[in-house]
Each structure stands twice: as C-alpha cells, then as structure tokens.
Coordinates of C-alpha atoms and ligand atoms in Angstrom, one line a residue:
M105 CA 114.5 82.6 123.1
V106 CA 117.3 80.7 121.5
L107 CA 116.1 79.3 118.2
K108 CA 117.4 75.9 117.4
L109 CA 118.8 75.6 113.9
P110 CA 117.2 72.8 112.0
K111 CA 119.2 69.8 111.2
S112 CA 117.8 69.5 107.8
I113 CA 119.4 72.0 105.5
G114 CA 118.4 71.1 102.0
L115 CA 117.6 67.4 102.1
S116 CA 117.5 65.7 105.4
Q117 CA 119.0 62.2 105.8
H118 CA 115.4 61.0 106.2
S119 CA 114.1 62.3 102.9
A120 CA 117.3 61.5 101.1
H121 CA 116.9 58.0 102.2
H122 CA 113.2 58.0 101.6
Y123 CA 113.6 59.1 98.0
R124 CA 116.6 56.8 97.5
G125 CA 118.8 59.4 96.0
K126 CA 116.6 60.3 93.1
V127 CA 117.4 63.6 91.3
S128 CA 116.5 66.5 93.5
L129 CA 114.5 69.3 91.9
L130 CA 115.7 71.8 94.5
N131 CA 118.4 73.9 93.1
H132 CA 120.3 74.1 96.4
Q133 CA 124.0 74.3 97.2
Q134 CA 123.5 71.4 99.5
N135 CA 126.5 70.0 101.2
K136 CA 127.3 68.2 104.4
E137 CA 129.0 71.2 105.9
S138 CA 125.9 73.3 105.8
Q139 CA 124.5 71.1 108.5
D140 CA 127.0 72.6 110.9
V141 CA 126.0 76.1 112.2
S142 CA 129.6 77.3 112.4
L143 CA 130.1 76.5 108.7
K144 CA 127.2 78.4 107.4
K145 CA 127.9 80.8 104.5
Q146 CA 129.2 84.2 105.6
F147 CA 126.5 86.8 105.2
D148 CA 127.6 89.6 102.9
V149 CA 124.8 91.9 101.7
E150 CA 126.6 92.9 98.5
E151 CA 127.0 89.2 97.6
V152 CA 123.3 88.6 98.5
R153 CA 122.2 91.5 96.2
K154 CA 123.8 89.7 93.3
D155 CA 121.5 86.7 93.8
F156 CA 118.4 88.9 93.2
P157 CA 118.3 89.8 89.5
I158 CA 115.5 92.3 89.9
L159 CA 117.7 94.6 91.9
K160 CA 119.6 95.4 88.8
R161 CA 116.7 97.1 87.1
K162 CA 115.7 100.7 86.9
V163 CA 112.4 102.4 87.7
H164 CA 111.6 105.8 86.2
G165 CA 115.2 106.0 85.2
S166 CA 116.6 105.5 88.7
P167 CA 118.1 102.3 90.1
L168 CA 115.3 100.3 92.0
V169 CA 115.4 100.8 95.7
Y170 CA 113.1 98.1 96.9
L171 CA 111.7 98.8 100.4
D172 CA 108.5 96.9 100.2
S173 CA 109.5 93.4 101.2
G174 CA 106.8 93.4 103.9
A175 CA 104.3 93.3 101.1
S176 CA 106.2 90.8 99.0
A177 CA 109.9 89.9 98.9
Q178 CA 111.9 89.6 95.7
K179 CA 113.2 86.2 94.5
P180 CA 116.7 84.9 94.3
K181 CA 117.9 83.3 91.1
S182 CA 117.9 79.9 92.7
V183 CA 114.1 80.1 93.1
I184 CA 113.6 81.5 89.6
D185 CA 115.7 78.7 88.2
T186 CA 113.9 76.0 90.2
V187 CA 110.5 77.3 88.9
S188 CA 111.7 77.5 85.4
R189 CA 113.4 74.1 85.4
Y190 CA 110.3 72.5 86.9
Y191 CA 108.1 73.8 84.0
S192 CA 110.8 73.1 81.4
E193 CA 111.7 69.6 82.5
Q194 CA 109.5 68.0 85.1
H195 CA 105.9 69.1 85.3
A196 CA 103.1 66.6 85.7
N197 CA 100.3 66.2 88.2
I198 CA 101.3 64.7 91.5
H199 CA 100.1 62.0 93.9
R200 CA 98.3 60.1 91.1
G201 CA 100.3 59.1 88.1
V202 CA 102.2 55.8 87.7
H203 CA 104.3 57.5 85.0
H204 CA 107.8 58.7 85.6
L205 CA 107.2 62.5 85.4
S206 CA 104.3 62.3 87.9
Q207 CA 106.5 60.4 90.3
E208 CA 109.3 62.9 89.9
A209 CA 107.0 65.9 90.5
T210 CA 105.5 64.1 93.5
Q211 CA 109.0 63.5 94.8
A212 CA 110.0 67.1 94.4
Y213 CA 106.8 68.4 96.0
E214 CA 107.1 66.1 99.0
E215 CA 110.8 66.8 99.3
A216 CA 110.0 70.5 99.5
R217 CA 107.5 69.8 102.3
E218 CA 110.3 67.9 104.1
V219 CA 112.8 70.8 103.6
I220 CA 110.2 73.2 105.2
R221 CA 109.5 70.7 108.0
G222 CA 113.2 70.7 108.9
Y223 CA 113.4 74.5 108.6
I224 CA 110.6 75.1 111.1
N225 CA 111.5 72.1 113.1
A226 CA 108.1 70.5 113.0
K227 CA 108.0 67.0 114.4
H228 CA 106.3 65.4 111.4
S229 CA 106.2 66.4 107.8
H230 CA 102.4 65.6 107.7
E231 CA 102.0 68.5 110.2
V232 CA 103.2 70.8 107.4
L233 CA 100.2 71.7 105.1
F234 CA 100.6 73.5 101.9
T235 CA 98.1 76.4 101.5
K236 CA 97.7 79.4 99.2
G237 CA 99.3 81.6 101.8
T238 CA 98.8 83.1 105.2
T239 CA 95.2 84.2 104.5
D240 CA 94.3 80.8 103.3
G241 CA 95.9 79.1 106.3
I242 CA 94.0 81.3 108.8
N243 CA 90.8 80.7 107.0
L244 CA 91.4 77.0 107.1
V245 CA 91.8 77.0 110.8
A246 CA 89.0 79.4 111.4
S247 CA 86.7 77.3 109.3
S248 CA 87.7 73.8 110.4
F249 CA 88.8 74.3 114.0
G250 CA 86.0 76.8 114.4
R251 CA 83.4 74.4 113.1
K252 CA 84.5 71.8 115.6
F253 CA 85.5 73.7 118.7
I254 CA 83.9 77.2 118.7
N255 CA 80.4 77.4 120.0
E256 CA 77.9 79.9 121.3
G257 CA 79.2 82.1 124.0
D258 CA 82.8 81.2 123.3
E259 CA 85.6 83.7 122.8
V260 CA 88.5 84.1 120.4
I261 CA 91.3 86.5 121.3
V262 CA 93.2 88.6 118.7
S263 CA 95.2 91.8 119.1
T264 CA 95.0 95.4 117.9
L265 CA 98.0 94.7 115.7
E266 CA 96.4 92.1 113.4
H267 CA 96.3 92.1 109.7
H268 CA 92.8 91.9 108.3
S269 CA 93.4 88.3 107.4
N270 CA 93.7 87.5 111.2
I271 CA 90.6 89.4 112.0
V272 CA 87.9 88.8 109.4
P273 CA 88.0 85.0 109.3
W274 CA 87.4 85.0 113.1
Q275 CA 84.6 87.6 112.9
M276 CA 83.0 85.3 110.3
I277 CA 83.1 82.1 112.4
C278 CA 82.2 84.0 115.6
E279 CA 79.1 85.5 113.9
E280 CA 78.1 82.1 112.6
K281 CA 78.5 80.5 115.9
G282 CA 77.4 83.3 118.3
A283 CA 80.9 83.6 119.7
S284 CA 82.7 86.8 120.3
L285 CA 86.0 88.3 119.4
K286 CA 88.2 89.8 122.1
V287 CA 91.0 92.3 121.3
I288 CA 94.3 92.7 123.2
P289 CA 94.9 96.5 123.4
I290 CA 98.3 98.1 122.7
N291 CA 100.2 101.1 124.0
Q292 CA 101.3 104.1 121.9
A293 CA 104.6 102.4 121.1
G294 CA 102.6 99.6 119.5
E295 CA 103.3 96.9 122.1
L296 CA 100.7 94.5 123.5
N297 CA 99.3 95.2 126.9
M298 CA 100.1 91.8 128.5
E299 CA 98.1 92.5 131.7
E300 CA 95.0 93.0 129.6
F301 CA 95.9 89.8 127.7
K302 CA 96.0 87.9 130.9
S303 CA 92.7 89.2 132.0
L304 CA 91.1 88.3 128.7
L305 CA 92.1 84.7 129.0
N306 CA 89.3 82.8 130.6
D307 CA 87.4 79.5 130.4
R308 CA 85.3 80.7 127.5
T309 CA 88.5 81.3 125.4
R310 CA 88.8 78.8 122.6
L311 CA 91.8 80.2 120.7
V312 CA 94.3 82.9 120.8
S313 CA 95.3 84.1 117.3
V314 CA 98.0 86.7 117.2
T315 CA 100.7 88.0 114.9
H316 CA 104.3 87.0 115.6
V317 CA 105.6 90.3 114.1
S318 CA 103.4 93.2 113.1
N319 CA 103.4 94.0 109.4
S320 CA 102.6 97.7 109.9
L321 CA 104.8 98.6 112.8
G322 CA 107.4 95.8 113.0
T323 CA 106.6 95.0 116.7
I324 CA 107.8 91.6 117.7
N325 CA 105.3 90.1 120.1
P326 CA 106.3 88.2 123.2
V327 CA 104.9 85.0 121.7
E328 CA 106.7 82.5 124.0
E329 CA 105.1 84.1 127.1
M330 CA 101.7 84.3 125.3
I331 CA 101.8 80.6 124.5
E332 CA 102.8 79.7 128.0
L333 CA 100.0 81.8 129.5
S334 CA 97.4 80.4 127.0
H335 CA 98.5 76.8 127.5
A336 CA 98.2 77.2 131.3
K337 CA 94.5 77.8 130.6
N338 CA 94.4 75.0 128.0
V339 CA 93.9 77.4 125.2
P340 CA 95.6 76.7 121.9
V341 CA 97.5 79.4 120.0
L342 CA 97.8 80.3 116.3
L343 CA 100.6 82.6 115.3
D344 CA 100.6 84.6 112.1
G345 CA 104.2 84.3 111.1
A346 CA 104.0 86.1 107.7
Q347 CA 106.5 88.8 108.9
A348 CA 108.6 86.6 111.2
V349 CA 109.9 83.8 108.9
P350 CA 111.6 86.2 106.4
H351 CA 113.9 87.4 109.2
K352 CA 114.6 84.5 111.5
H353 CA 114.1 80.8 112.2
V354 CA 111.0 79.7 113.9
D355 CA 111.0 76.4 115.8
M356 CA 107.7 74.7 116.1
Q357 CA 108.7 72.3 118.8
A358 CA 110.6 74.9 120.9
L359 CA 107.7 77.3 120.7
D360 CA 105.2 74.5 121.3
V361 CA 102.8 76.6 119.2
D362 CA 99.6 74.9 118.0
F363 CA 99.2 76.5 114.6
Y364 CA 101.7 78.6 112.7
V365 CA 101.0 80.2 109.3
F366 CA 103.1 82.0 106.7
S367 CA 103.2 83.0 103.0
G368 CA 105.8 81.8 100.5
H369 CA 106.0 85.1 98.7
K370 CA 107.2 87.0 101.7
L371 CA 109.9 84.4 102.3
F372 CA 111.6 84.9 98.9
G373 CA 109.4 82.2 97.3
P374 CA 106.6 82.2 94.8
T375 CA 103.1 83.7 95.3
G376 CA 100.1 81.6 95.7
V377 CA 101.7 79.2 98.2
G378 CA 102.1 79.1 101.9
V379 CA 102.3 76.9 104.9
L380 CA 100.0 76.0 107.8
Y381 CA 101.8 74.1 110.5
G382 CA 99.4 72.4 112.9
K383 CA 100.0 69.9 115.8
E384 CA 99.1 66.4 114.6
D385 CA 96.7 65.8 117.4
L386 CA 94.6 69.0 116.7
L387 CA 94.7 68.5 112.9
N388 CA 93.4 64.9 113.3
Q389 CA 90.5 66.2 115.3
M390 CA 89.5 68.8 112.8
P391 CA 87.1 68.2 109.9
P392 CA 88.3 68.8 106.3
Y393 CA 88.3 72.4 105.1
Q394 CA 87.4 71.7 101.4
G395 CA 86.2 68.5 99.7
G396 CA 87.5 67.1 96.4
G397 CA 90.3 65.2 94.9
D398 CA 93.4 64.1 96.9
M399 CA 91.7 64.6 100.3
I400 CA 89.7 61.4 100.1
E401 CA 90.4 57.8 100.9
K402 CA 87.3 56.3 99.4
V403 CA 84.2 58.0 97.8
T404 CA 80.8 56.5 97.4
F405 CA 77.5 58.4 97.1
E406 CA 76.5 57.2 100.5
K407 CA 79.7 58.0 102.4
T408 CA 83.3 59.3 101.9
T409 CA 86.2 58.6 104.1
Y410 CA 89.0 61.0 104.3
N411 CA 92.7 60.7 103.5
S412 CA 95.3 61.0 106.2
L413 CA 97.4 64.1 107.0
P414 CA 98.5 66.2 105.3
H415 CA 96.3 65.3 102.3
K416 CA 93.0 65.6 104.3
F417 CA 93.5 69.4 104.1
E418 CA 94.9 69.6 100.6
A419 CA 91.9 69.1 98.3
G420 CA 92.5 69.4 94.6
T421 CA 95.6 69.8 92.5
P422 CA 97.9 72.0 94.6
N423 CA 100.3 74.8 93.6
I424 CA 103.0 72.2 92.7
V425 CA 105.6 74.6 91.4
G426 CA 104.8 77.0 94.3
G427 CA 105.6 74.3 96.8
I428 CA 108.8 73.3 95.1
G429 CA 109.8 77.0 94.6
L430 CA 109.2 77.6 98.3
G431 CA 111.4 74.7 99.2
A432 CA 114.1 76.3 97.1
A433 CA 113.5 79.6 98.8
V434 CA 113.9 78.0 102.2
V435 CA 117.1 76.4 101.1
Y436 CA 118.4 79.7 99.9
F437 CA 117.6 81.6 103.1
D438 CA 118.8 78.8 105.3
Q439 CA 122.3 78.9 104.0
F440 CA 123.2 82.0 106.0
D441 CA 123.9 82.3 109.6
E442 CA 120.8 83.5 111.3
K443 CA 122.6 85.8 113.8
Q444 CA 124.4 87.6 110.9
I445 CA 121.1 88.2 109.1
L446 CA 119.5 89.6 112.3
D447 CA 122.5 91.8 113.0
H448 CA 122.5 93.1 109.5
E449 CA 118.8 93.9 109.5
Q450 CA 119.0 95.5 113.0
D451 CA 121.8 97.7 111.7
I452 CA 119.7 98.8 108.8
L453 CA 116.7 99.5 111.1
A454 CA 118.8 101.5 113.5
Y455 CA 120.5 103.4 110.7
A456 CA 117.1 104.2 109.0
T457 CA 115.5 105.2 112.3
D458 CA 118.4 107.5 113.1
Q459 CA 118.6 109.1 109.6
L460 CA 114.9 109.6 109.2
S461 CA 114.5 111.1 112.7
Q462 CA 116.8 114.0 111.6
I463 CA 114.3 115.1 109.0
E464 CA 111.9 117.7 110.2
G465 CA 108.3 116.6 110.2
V466 CA 109.0 112.9 110.3
K467 CA 106.9 111.1 112.9
F468 CA 107.4 107.4 113.6
I469 CA 104.3 105.2 114.1
G470 CA 105.4 102.1 116.1
T471 CA 108.3 102.5 118.4
A472 CA 108.4 99.1 120.2
T473 CA 111.5 98.1 121.9
E474 CA 111.5 94.7 120.1
K475 CA 111.2 95.5 116.4
A476 CA 111.8 93.7 113.1
S477 CA 113.3 95.8 110.3
V478 CA 110.2 97.9 109.5
V479 CA 109.9 101.7 109.8
S480 CA 106.4 103.2 109.5
F481 CA 106.2 107.0 109.5
L482 CA 104.3 110.1 108.6
L483 CA 105.6 113.3 107.1
E484 CA 103.5 115.6 109.2
G485 CA 101.3 117.9 107.1
S486 CA 101.3 115.6 104.1
H487 CA 99.4 112.5 103.0
P488 CA 101.3 109.1 102.9
F489 CA 100.1 108.6 99.4
D490 CA 101.8 111.8 98.2
V491 CA 105.0 110.8 99.9
G492 CA 104.9 107.4 98.3
T493 CA 104.2 108.8 94.9
L494 CA 107.2 111.2 95.1
L495 CA 109.4 108.4 96.3
D496 CA 108.3 106.2 93.4
Q497 CA 109.3 108.8 90.9
Q498 CA 112.8 108.4 92.3
G499 CA 112.7 104.6 91.9
I500 CA 112.0 104.0 95.6
A501 CA 109.3 101.4 96.3
V502 CA 107.6 101.8 99.7
R503 CA 104.1 100.9 100.8
T504 CA 101.6 103.6 101.8
G505 CA 98.2 103.2 103.3
H506 CA 96.7 101.2 106.1
H507 CA 98.7 98.0 105.3
C508 CA 95.5 95.8 105.8
T509 CA 95.4 96.9 109.4
Q510 CA 92.6 99.5 109.5
P511 CA 91.7 98.9 113.2
L512 CA 95.4 99.6 114.1
M513 CA 95.3 102.8 112.0
D514 CA 92.1 103.8 113.8
F515 CA 93.9 103.3 117.2
Y516 CA 96.5 105.9 116.1
G517 CA 93.7 108.1 114.5
I518 CA 95.5 108.1 111.1
P519 CA 94.5 106.8 107.6
G520 CA 97.8 105.1 107.0
T521 CA 101.6 105.4 107.1
V522 CA 104.5 105.3 104.8
R523 CA 106.2 102.0 105.4
A524 CA 109.7 101.0 104.5
S525 CA 110.3 97.3 105.1
F526 CA 113.8 95.9 104.8
A527 CA 115.0 92.4 103.8
I528 CA 118.3 90.6 103.7
Y529 CA 119.2 92.3 100.4
N530 CA 118.8 95.9 101.6
N531 CA 121.9 97.9 102.4
R532 CA 122.8 101.3 103.9
A533 CA 122.8 102.8 100.4
D534 CA 119.1 101.9 100.2
V535 CA 118.5 103.8 103.4
D536 CA 120.5 106.8 102.1
A537 CA 118.3 106.9 99.0
L538 CA 115.2 106.7 101.1
V539 CA 116.3 109.6 103.3
A540 CA 117.3 111.7 100.3
G541 CA 113.9 110.9 98.8
V542 CA 111.9 111.8 101.9
K543 CA 113.9 115.1 102.2
R544 CA 113.0 115.9 98.6
A545 CA 109.4 115.0 99.2
A546 CA 109.4 117.2 102.3
N547 CA 110.7 120.2 100.3
M548 CA 108.0 119.7 97.7
L549 CA 105.1 119.0 100.0
L550 CA 105.6 121.1 103.1
Ligands
PLP123 C1 101.0 89.7 104.3 C2 100.4 89.3 105.6 C3 99.2 88.5 105.7 C4 98.5 88.0 104.5 O1 99.3 87.3 103.7 P1 98.9 86.8 102.2 O2 100.1 86.3 101.6 O3 98.3 88.0 101.6 O4 97.8 85.7 102.5 C5 98.8 88.2 107.0 N1 99.4 88.6 108.1 C6 100.5 89.4 108.0 C7 101.1 89.8 109.3 C8 101.0 89.8 106.8 O5 102.1 90.5 106.8

C-alpha cells in the first residue's frame, strides 16, 4: 500500500487559521517547504543521532548502545525542550480557564491533536482521542464498544501475535458478556494464517482486533487485506499500531480502519500519553468510558448529558504536557522522508540478521517475509536473561523475556527471547557492538 503523506506537517492551514497565529508551543522547524514530499529533510543517521542527547551517555563504562526502542524509544531534544518549555512558561489547566495561560495551554494541546490528526490523516480531529497509551486505548474500546455491541454468544477475533494488552481486555469483556475469543493461528515464521482467519470470520464476529506489527517478532501483518475481509462481513477492525507508527506513516482514511491505537513513548514522545483513533460514527454510538470532569455537557443529580467528541472520552484533567510533547515528537519524526527511514531501518535489519546468523548457536524466532526492524533470537543452550545481562555489562540495552506475549512464546515452546529493536537513530556500529557482545556472551555461556 502506498501511504499518503499528510498535508499537515506541523501546523495545518486549518489550525493555523483556527488559532489565529497565536504563539505555537510546538518546537518544530515548521516551514512551507516541508509540506512538499520532495523537500523533506534528507535522512542521515549520524545527524539524527545528534538530536538524541541520551545517546551520548555511557553505561557501565561503555557508550550506550540502545536496542530497546520496541519497549520505549528515546526522545529528541525538540521533545525534551517542548516539555521543559511548557512547564517553565505555559502550564495551566485546559478547557476551563478564562485566563491567558489556560487558553494558551488549551491552544497548544488542541494544536497537538491537530498535528496528530494530520499525521495519521484522520478525517476529523475529534476522531483523535488522547489516552494514556496503547493499553488504555484498547481498554477504552473493549469497555465502551464492548458494553454496547458485544453480547452473549458473540465472538472477538485476535491473533497469536498479540501483546497482552490486546488479549486481556477482550478476555475480560468476553467473560462479562458470555462472548468468546477466537485466535488466528500463525506459522513457524510468525505469519498469520489467512485461510484460518477467513474461516473464523462469521456472523457472530463483532470485532477483529489485531496488531499492525508484532512487538516480539517484527512481523508486519497484511492489515489492508484483513480490513477488507472483515468489512465484507460488516465487522469493524481495531489495529494495535504501537510498533507500526515509529517506523512509517499510517493513513486512517486510506486504511479505512475503524479503530487505531498507539503509544506516545514508542513514537519518540513522552510516557503516559497515547492516541485512540476511532471513526466518528462508531465513537458517537459508544457510551462514555469514564465519568468525570470535561466529559460532561450538563450534570444534575437526576441526569447528566455528555460532551461531544473527543471530550466525551477524555474525562478528567488529561496529560497535557504529554499531548503537547507527543505533538512535538510527531513533528520531529515527520520531517524526514518516509522512504529513506524505511530503507535505513531495513538495511539495519538485514545487516543485523546477516551478522548474527554467522554466530554459532544463534537461532532466530520470527522470520516473516514482511518484517519491521526487530530481531528476536536465542543463543541455544543459554537463557535469554543471561545473554541480556552480559550485553548490559557492555552497555548494550536489549529486551529479554516474553515481551508481554506469553501465548506467542508458548507457541514456540520457549520462555522468551533476546530482542534487539531498532529505531531511526540506530546505525551499523550499533549492530557491530551487538554482534561482538553476543559473541562474547556465547564464549562465556556455551
Ligand atoms: C508496547 C505495546 C503495547 C502496550 O503499550 P503501552 O504503552 O504499554 O500501553 C501494546 N501493543 C504492542 C504491539 C506494543 O508494542
């Protein structure tokens, strides 16, 4: 699929007009040229590395080699500065005050929502809901959509690849409603069995909820086809985009997806903030998730009427600085040409796969044809935890364990893997360090 680049890079015309040229909180290098694809900034990994201050530090006396972006990505200076500037100069509560600071903070927060809307090409900014993260977004849909649309005897489809946060919320609502969870199987490479998926779709299916990209294996699922197949049966689709958005643009209108969730912290933004995109029509039919301030229109003890979208789903004081910081992260990531980022990450993936495969005892878990820049492996005869610990002593940060995907580890009959996940700031030298580290670990452990 060709992903359409969003028109709004930084501030869109719409929001610029809407906010009548007030001072922007987003610390972006916005210019008219960046709206043209051909004039995007040239991607140069060594330049990118300079934007991430943490990459200069040492761990256990060695330069940090950060290969755990799948768990949480590092932050560019523009995000750090935006967060710091917000607290130093602009903080107040939003959506309520008549005073100047409150209006400025509200403007910045809503401007961030608009930046994200443009980035994911949602039709309306009120379809972009701020959440605490991917987990929170899925729980919101499971709870609210589930309460309204899932009943006894109904079915929800997930896959073997799912993160626990796209399993447990569905188990909870299914148990409550007497519905059941159906699981799309995978092959040894870690790819979905599409024939099985087709046969699982039936008139009891209420929702298909699958990951766009697997966090443990890197598998990129054929989501366009899955959405088409589901819609042919009138079944809405939720995509867990936590591992997709840090690597490429996603286009809500081109995908025609019904719900899409992701976390700010994996997209170079702050923790504690994320996004749930939902189609207006569905969100309007769904009951509120939580009750409280901001989500109401009028409250009496007899009856409360709810606020319109997006506020209906955003009860209480939100993570204001998180939303604004995420807006800055999107502006940062969006300045580069997508194809150059993908080419770079695929080069790192191919290089890492090739180099690691030359070490005796390394066994890859997850060898899908379509993969994001993640390598999961085992050093046969050793425990992933021991490999991770030895790598850490050399300043190399990888994730070890089940990666919140225990059913997937059960499928492979293993307790976990060593996972190196690469982001825009990783270079071939990082791979060389990893390979040297794994060789050293192999010498010590085997
Ligand atoms: C990280 C991750 C989650 C959970 O995200 P949180 O930020 O912890 O809420 C869910 N799904 C996938 C695929 C992930 O990688």
